[in-house]
XYZ file of N, CA, C and O in Angstrom:
436
model
N 18.279 0.154 -19.190
C 18.790 -1.199 -19.088
C 17.631 -2.172 -19.292
O 16.642 -2.131 -18.591
N 17.767 -3.049 -20.255
C 16.734 -4.032 -20.522
C 17.072 -5.322 -19.782
O 18.212 -5.780 -19.819
N 16.074 -5.860 -19.101
C 16.284 -7.066 -18.304
C 15.227 -8.083 -18.668
O 14.050 -7.757 -18.831
N 15.635 -9.312 -18.811
C 14.713 -10.403 -19.070
C 13.866 -10.616 -17.808
O 14.409 -10.899 -16.740
N 12.507 -10.457 -17.895
C 11.661 -10.621 -16.710
C 11.793 -11.967 -16.036
O 11.503 -12.102 -14.865
N 12.246 -12.979 -16.775
C 12.406 -14.295 -16.150
C 13.681 -14.376 -15.314
O 13.873 -15.304 -14.556
N 14.555 -13.396 -15.448
C 15.804 -13.367 -14.691
C 15.571 -12.608 -13.385
O 15.835 -11.430 -13.265
N 15.049 -13.292 -12.376
C 14.693 -12.667 -11.098
C 15.897 -12.028 -10.398
O 15.774 -11.000 -9.775
N 17.060 -12.631 -10.512
C 18.240 -12.057 -9.859
C 18.555 -10.679 -10.430
O 18.797 -9.736 -9.688
N 18.507 -10.537 -11.748
C 18.761 -9.235 -12.363
C 17.733 -8.212 -11.915
O 18.058 -7.053 -11.680
N 16.475 -8.649 -11.802
C 15.432 -7.728 -11.348
C 15.707 -7.243 -9.935
O 15.525 -6.076 -9.622
N 16.147 -8.145 -9.057
C 16.413 -7.765 -7.674
C 17.579 -6.800 -7.573
O 17.640 -5.992 -6.666
N 18.541 -6.894 -8.479
C 19.745 -6.076 -8.390
C 19.595 -4.703 -9.045
O 20.445 -3.849 -8.854
N 18.510 -4.471 -9.785
C 18.312 -3.178 -10.420
C 18.020 -2.113 -9.369
O 17.314 -2.367 -8.405
N 18.534 -0.898 -9.588
C 18.143 0.182 -8.678
C 16.647 0.457 -8.842
O 16.103 0.337 -9.924
N 15.982 0.766 -7.761
C 14.553 1.065 -7.826
C 14.229 2.187 -6.843
O 14.891 2.339 -5.824
N 13.201 2.955 -7.166
C 12.833 4.041 -6.257
C 12.341 3.495 -4.923
O 11.767 2.411 -4.855
N 12.582 4.235 -3.893
C 12.169 3.832 -2.563
C 10.669 4.024 -2.380
O 10.088 4.990 -2.864
N 10.041 3.110 -1.669
C 8.620 3.236 -1.339
C 8.436 4.062 -0.070
O 7.308 4.331 0.328
N 9.532 4.501 0.543
C 9.449 5.206 1.814
C 8.605 6.476 1.762
O 7.776 6.685 2.643
N 8.748 7.352 0.759
C 7.897 8.558 0.747
C 6.410 8.235 0.643
O 5.588 8.880 1.292
N 6.058 7.239 -0.130
C 4.644 6.865 -0.258
C 4.141 6.315 1.073
O 3.065 6.681 1.544
N 4.931 5.452 1.695
C 4.544 4.911 2.999
C 4.363 6.041 4.008
O 3.394 6.073 4.759
N 5.292 6.977 4.026
C 5.226 8.098 4.965
C 3.981 8.948 4.722
O 3.285 9.328 5.659
N 3.682 9.237 3.454
C 2.496 10.036 3.132
C 1.220 9.316 3.540
O 0.319 9.915 4.140
N 1.127 8.024 3.246
C -0.063 7.242 3.611
C -0.205 7.189 5.131
O -1.306 7.338 5.670
N 0.904 7.023 5.834
C 0.839 6.981 7.298
C 0.354 8.309 7.868
O -0.541 8.341 8.714
N 0.911 9.407 7.412
C 0.519 10.720 7.943
C -0.962 11.007 7.700
O -1.671 11.465 8.591
N -1.421 10.746 6.476
C -2.819 11.020 6.144
C -3.743 10.071 6.892
O -4.778 10.495 7.432
N -3.390 8.796 6.968
C -4.228 7.825 7.689
C -4.346 8.195 9.159
O -5.434 8.117 9.735
N -3.252 8.622 9.749
C -3.253 9.002 11.168
C -4.169 10.216 11.398
O -4.897 10.275 12.386
N -4.137 11.163 10.463
C -4.983 12.354 10.582
C -6.462 12.031 10.359
O -7.330 12.610 11.005
N -6.759 11.135 9.438
C -8.148 10.903 9.029
C -8.863 9.832 9.846
O -10.087 9.763 9.810
N -8.124 8.996 10.565
C -8.759 7.908 11.312
C -7.954 7.650 12.582
O -6.806 7.192 12.522
N -8.550 7.930 13.726
C -7.849 7.748 15.004
C -7.550 6.288 15.307
O -6.768 5.994 16.210
N -8.152 5.377 14.551
C -7.906 3.941 14.754
C -6.722 3.441 13.926
O -6.455 2.239 13.900
N -5.989 4.352 13.297
C -4.827 3.949 12.509
C -3.823 3.214 13.391
O -3.554 3.622 14.517
N -3.245 2.126 12.858
C -2.242 1.328 13.581
C -0.860 1.471 12.966
O 0.087 1.840 13.636
N -0.716 1.064 11.709
C 0.572 1.063 11.027
C 0.344 0.930 9.533
O -0.779 0.776 9.079
N 1.447 0.932 8.777
C 1.391 0.720 7.336
C 2.186 -0.532 7.008
O 3.323 -0.688 7.452
N 1.581 -1.422 6.241
C 2.288 -2.588 5.708
C 2.723 -2.276 4.286
O 1.967 -1.701 3.514
N 3.939 -2.667 3.950
C 4.435 -2.584 2.582
C 4.647 -3.989 2.070
O 5.250 -4.815 2.758
N 4.144 -4.251 0.889
C 4.418 -5.517 0.211
C 5.148 -5.160 -1.069
O 4.619 -4.413 -1.894
N 6.346 -5.641 -1.220
C 7.103 -5.412 -2.448
C 7.084 -6.720 -3.219
O 7.578 -7.737 -2.742
N 6.456 -6.670 -4.388
C 6.190 -7.880 -5.149
C 6.828 -7.817 -6.529
O 7.191 -6.769 -7.016
N 6.919 -8.933 -7.150
C 7.431 -9.050 -8.506
C 7.316 -10.487 -8.974
O 8.016 -10.917 -9.867
N 6.414 -11.215 -8.343
C 6.305 -12.634 -8.630
C 5.666 -12.944 -9.977
O 6.053 -13.887 -10.642
N 4.656 -12.171 -10.371
C 3.976 -12.461 -11.627
C 4.207 -11.390 -12.681
O 3.960 -11.624 -13.850
N 4.651 -10.220 -12.279
C 4.956 -9.145 -13.220
C 6.458 -9.114 -13.460
O 7.236 -9.538 -12.616
N 6.851 -8.576 -14.590
C 8.269 -8.492 -14.917
C 8.958 -7.295 -14.282
O 10.011 -6.872 -14.741
N 8.346 -6.747 -13.246
C 8.918 -5.591 -12.562
C 8.507 -5.656 -11.095
O 7.497 -6.258 -10.753
N 9.298 -5.039 -10.250
C 8.944 -4.969 -8.842
C 7.946 -3.842 -8.650
O 8.028 -2.805 -9.312
N 7.014 -4.035 -7.754
C 6.068 -2.992 -7.417
C 5.670 -3.178 -5.952
O 5.891 -4.237 -5.373
N 5.122 -2.132 -5.384
C 4.770 -2.174 -3.962
C 3.285 -1.913 -3.767
O 2.671 -1.141 -4.504
N 2.730 -2.578 -2.773
C 1.372 -2.313 -2.304
C 1.530 -1.672 -0.929
O 2.306 -2.146 -0.102
N 0.811 -0.600 -0.696
C 0.885 0.144 0.561
C -0.462 -0.009 1.252
O -1.488 0.423 0.729
N -0.453 -0.662 2.408
C -1.686 -0.995 3.112
C -1.720 -0.344 4.494
O -1.042 -0.821 5.409
N -2.502 0.705 4.692
C -2.679 1.195 6.071
C -3.520 0.184 6.846
O -4.431 -0.435 6.289
N -3.204 -0.002 8.099
C -3.943 -0.967 8.936
C -4.565 -0.209 10.112
O -3.998 0.760 10.618
N -5.736 -0.705 10.575
C -6.538 0.020 11.550
C -7.037 -0.883 12.667
O -7.189 -2.091 12.489
N -7.318 -0.268 13.820
C -7.835 -0.989 14.987
C -9.176 -1.650 14.703
O -9.508 -2.655 15.309
N -9.984 -1.098 13.808
C -11.309 -1.636 13.538
C -11.282 -2.871 12.639
O -12.311 -3.488 12.405
N -10.114 -3.253 12.151
C -10.023 -4.472 11.341
C -10.216 -5.692 12.240
O -9.838 -5.672 13.407
N -10.785 -6.756 11.694
C -10.965 -7.978 12.492
C -9.624 -8.461 13.063
O -8.624 -8.513 12.354
N -9.621 -8.793 14.328
C -8.397 -9.186 15.026
C -7.707 -10.372 14.359
O -6.481 -10.466 14.356
N -8.492 -11.269 13.760
C -7.891 -12.446 13.129
C -7.266 -12.113 11.772
O -6.573 -12.950 11.198
N -7.490 -10.893 11.262
C -6.929 -10.522 9.961
C -5.900 -9.399 10.028
O -5.035 -9.306 9.162
N -5.966 -8.556 11.037
C -5.139 -7.348 11.050
C -3.633 -7.644 11.081
O -2.842 -6.867 10.577
N -3.247 -8.774 11.595
C -1.820 -9.093 11.647
C -1.376 -9.982 10.483
O -0.235 -10.426 10.449
N -2.280 -10.191 9.538
C -1.972 -11.057 8.392
C -1.959 -10.229 7.109
O -2.419 -9.089 7.095
N -1.481 -10.805 6.016
C -1.497 -10.066 4.747
C -2.921 -9.687 4.330
O -3.864 -10.462 4.522
N -3.056 -8.494 3.776
C -4.365 -7.991 3.371
C -5.024 -8.904 2.344
O -6.248 -9.029 2.316
N -4.243 -9.577 1.538
C -4.826 -10.453 0.507
C -5.641 -11.603 1.105
O -6.380 -12.270 0.398
N -5.535 -11.834 2.410
C -6.309 -12.903 3.045
C -7.720 -12.468 3.434
O -8.504 -13.285 3.922
N -8.048 -11.191 3.213
C -9.421 -10.746 3.458
C -10.370 -11.527 2.554
O -9.983 -11.951 1.464
N -11.628 -11.705 2.973
C -12.593 -12.434 2.147
C -12.731 -11.801 0.749
O -12.645 -10.588 0.590
N -12.983 -12.626 -0.230
C -13.094 -12.210 -1.628
C -14.124 -11.093 -1.818
O -13.936 -10.193 -2.641
N -15.228 -11.123 -1.063
C -16.280 -10.108 -1.196
C -15.739 -8.693 -1.012
O -16.210 -7.758 -1.653
N -14.779 -8.536 -0.125
C -14.209 -7.217 0.126
C -13.462 -6.651 -1.064
O -13.295 -5.438 -1.183
N -13.016 -7.511 -1.950
C -12.277 -7.072 -3.134
C -13.208 -6.796 -4.308
O -12.827 -6.113 -5.258
N -14.418 -7.335 -4.272
C -15.302 -7.242 -5.427
C -16.594 -6.473 -5.166
O -17.274 -6.098 -6.112
N -16.937 -6.213 -3.933
C -18.169 -5.519 -3.598
C -18.090 -4.050 -4.032
O -17.132 -3.351 -3.715
N -19.106 -3.585 -4.758
C -19.131 -2.214 -5.274
C -18.993 -1.154 -4.181
O -18.461 -0.077 -4.424
N -19.474 -1.453 -2.967
C -19.394 -0.446 -1.905
C -17.953 -0.100 -1.535
O -17.693 0.950 -0.959
N -17.005 -0.959 -1.878
C -15.603 -0.709 -1.569
C -14.809 -0.224 -2.778
O -13.608 0.023 -2.673
N -15.468 -0.088 -3.926
C -14.773 0.306 -5.158
C -14.280 1.746 -5.070
O -14.902 2.609 -4.437
N -13.165 2.004 -5.732
C -12.625 3.353 -5.805
C -13.627 4.269 -6.489
O -14.204 3.906 -7.515
N -13.861 5.424 -5.907
C -14.821 6.356 -6.485
C -14.655 7.739 -5.898
O -13.689 8.019 -5.177
N -15.591 8.630 -6.196
C -15.500 10.019 -5.723
C -15.397 10.144 -4.205
O -14.847 11.119 -3.703
N -15.911 9.160 -3.482
C -15.822 9.208 -2.020
C -14.367 9.146 -1.539
O -14.076 9.445 -0.388
N -13.458 8.785 -2.432
C -12.037 8.700 -2.070
C -11.228 9.905 -2.551
O -10.019 9.956 -2.346
N -11.883 10.873 -3.195
C -11.156 12.015 -3.757
C -10.361 12.782 -2.698
O -9.207 13.139 -2.921
N -10.974 13.042 -1.546
C -10.275 13.800 -0.494
C -9.058 13.032 0.018
O -7.999 13.625 0.261
N -9.193 11.732 0.160
C -8.083 10.890 0.604
C -6.940 10.921 -0.414
O -5.777 11.118 -0.062
N -7.279 10.742 -1.684
C -6.253 10.765 -2.737
C -5.578 12.128 -2.803
O -4.360 12.218 -2.948
N -6.359 13.200 -2.670
C -5.788 14.559 -2.688
C -4.847 14.759 -1.504
O -3.750 15.311 -1.648
N -5.265 14.306 -0.326
C -4.439 14.464 0.876
C -3.118 13.708 0.745
O -2.055 14.228 1.122
N -3.150 12.500 0.207
C -1.912 11.731 0.018
C -1.021 12.422 -1.006
O 0.191 12.550 -0.812
N -1.597 12.911 -2.097
C -0.824 13.651 -3.096
C -0.190 14.897 -2.513
O 0.981 15.197 -2.775
N -0.945 15.632 -1.702
C -0.407 16.839 -1.057
C 0.748 16.492 -0.118
O 1.755 17.206 -0.060
N 0.598 15.398 0.629
C 1.685 14.950 1.532
C 2.935 14.606 0.732
O 4.039 14.962 1.118
N 2.753 13.885 -0.371
C 3.900 13.535 -1.215
C 4.582 14.784 -1.746
O 5.821 14.868 -1.752
N 3.785 15.759 -2.192
C 4.366 17.022 -2.671
C 5.167 17.693 -1.567
O 6.274 18.184 -1.797
N 4.615 17.699 -0.350
C 5.327 18.300 0.772
C 6.618 17.567 1.115
O 7.638 18.191 1.411
N 6.584 16.243 1.052
C 7.789 15.457 1.333
C 8.849 15.714 0.273
O 10.041 15.823 0.583
N 8.435 15.815 -1.001
C 9.385 16.082 -2.078
C 10.031 17.449 -1.936
O 11.228 17.598 -2.140
N 9.221 18.448 -1.583
C 9.766 19.802 -1.478
C 10.671 19.962 -0.246
O 11.526 20.834 -0.222
N 10.475 19.086 0.757
C 11.325 19.141 1.951
C 12.708 18.557 1.699
O 13.633 18.797 2.465
N 12.845 17.780 0.635
C 14.140 17.134 0.356
C 14.890 17.843 -0.714
O 14.859 18.413 -1.543
């Protein structure tokens, strides 16, 4: 089905895959890997792209108190651009664990 991206109502009414398995996998892995895990925030967006998409944000006790209850996009700009936070090999185990959780959730259904 082709939909005009400017037609937001049509975009909202299209069937879309659930973000629930991804949220569940991120929550399980985050809880196992960091005892300071709090919860997972889901942001379902489609404001600038012609499709809906979700951001999955695990939240932790070690986050600054003035930011942990707010949207992640409000973090200082440095956190988004500093090389020390860039995706790299240090995240391989995390990515593998989330993928394994997703595989397990899929096979359970």
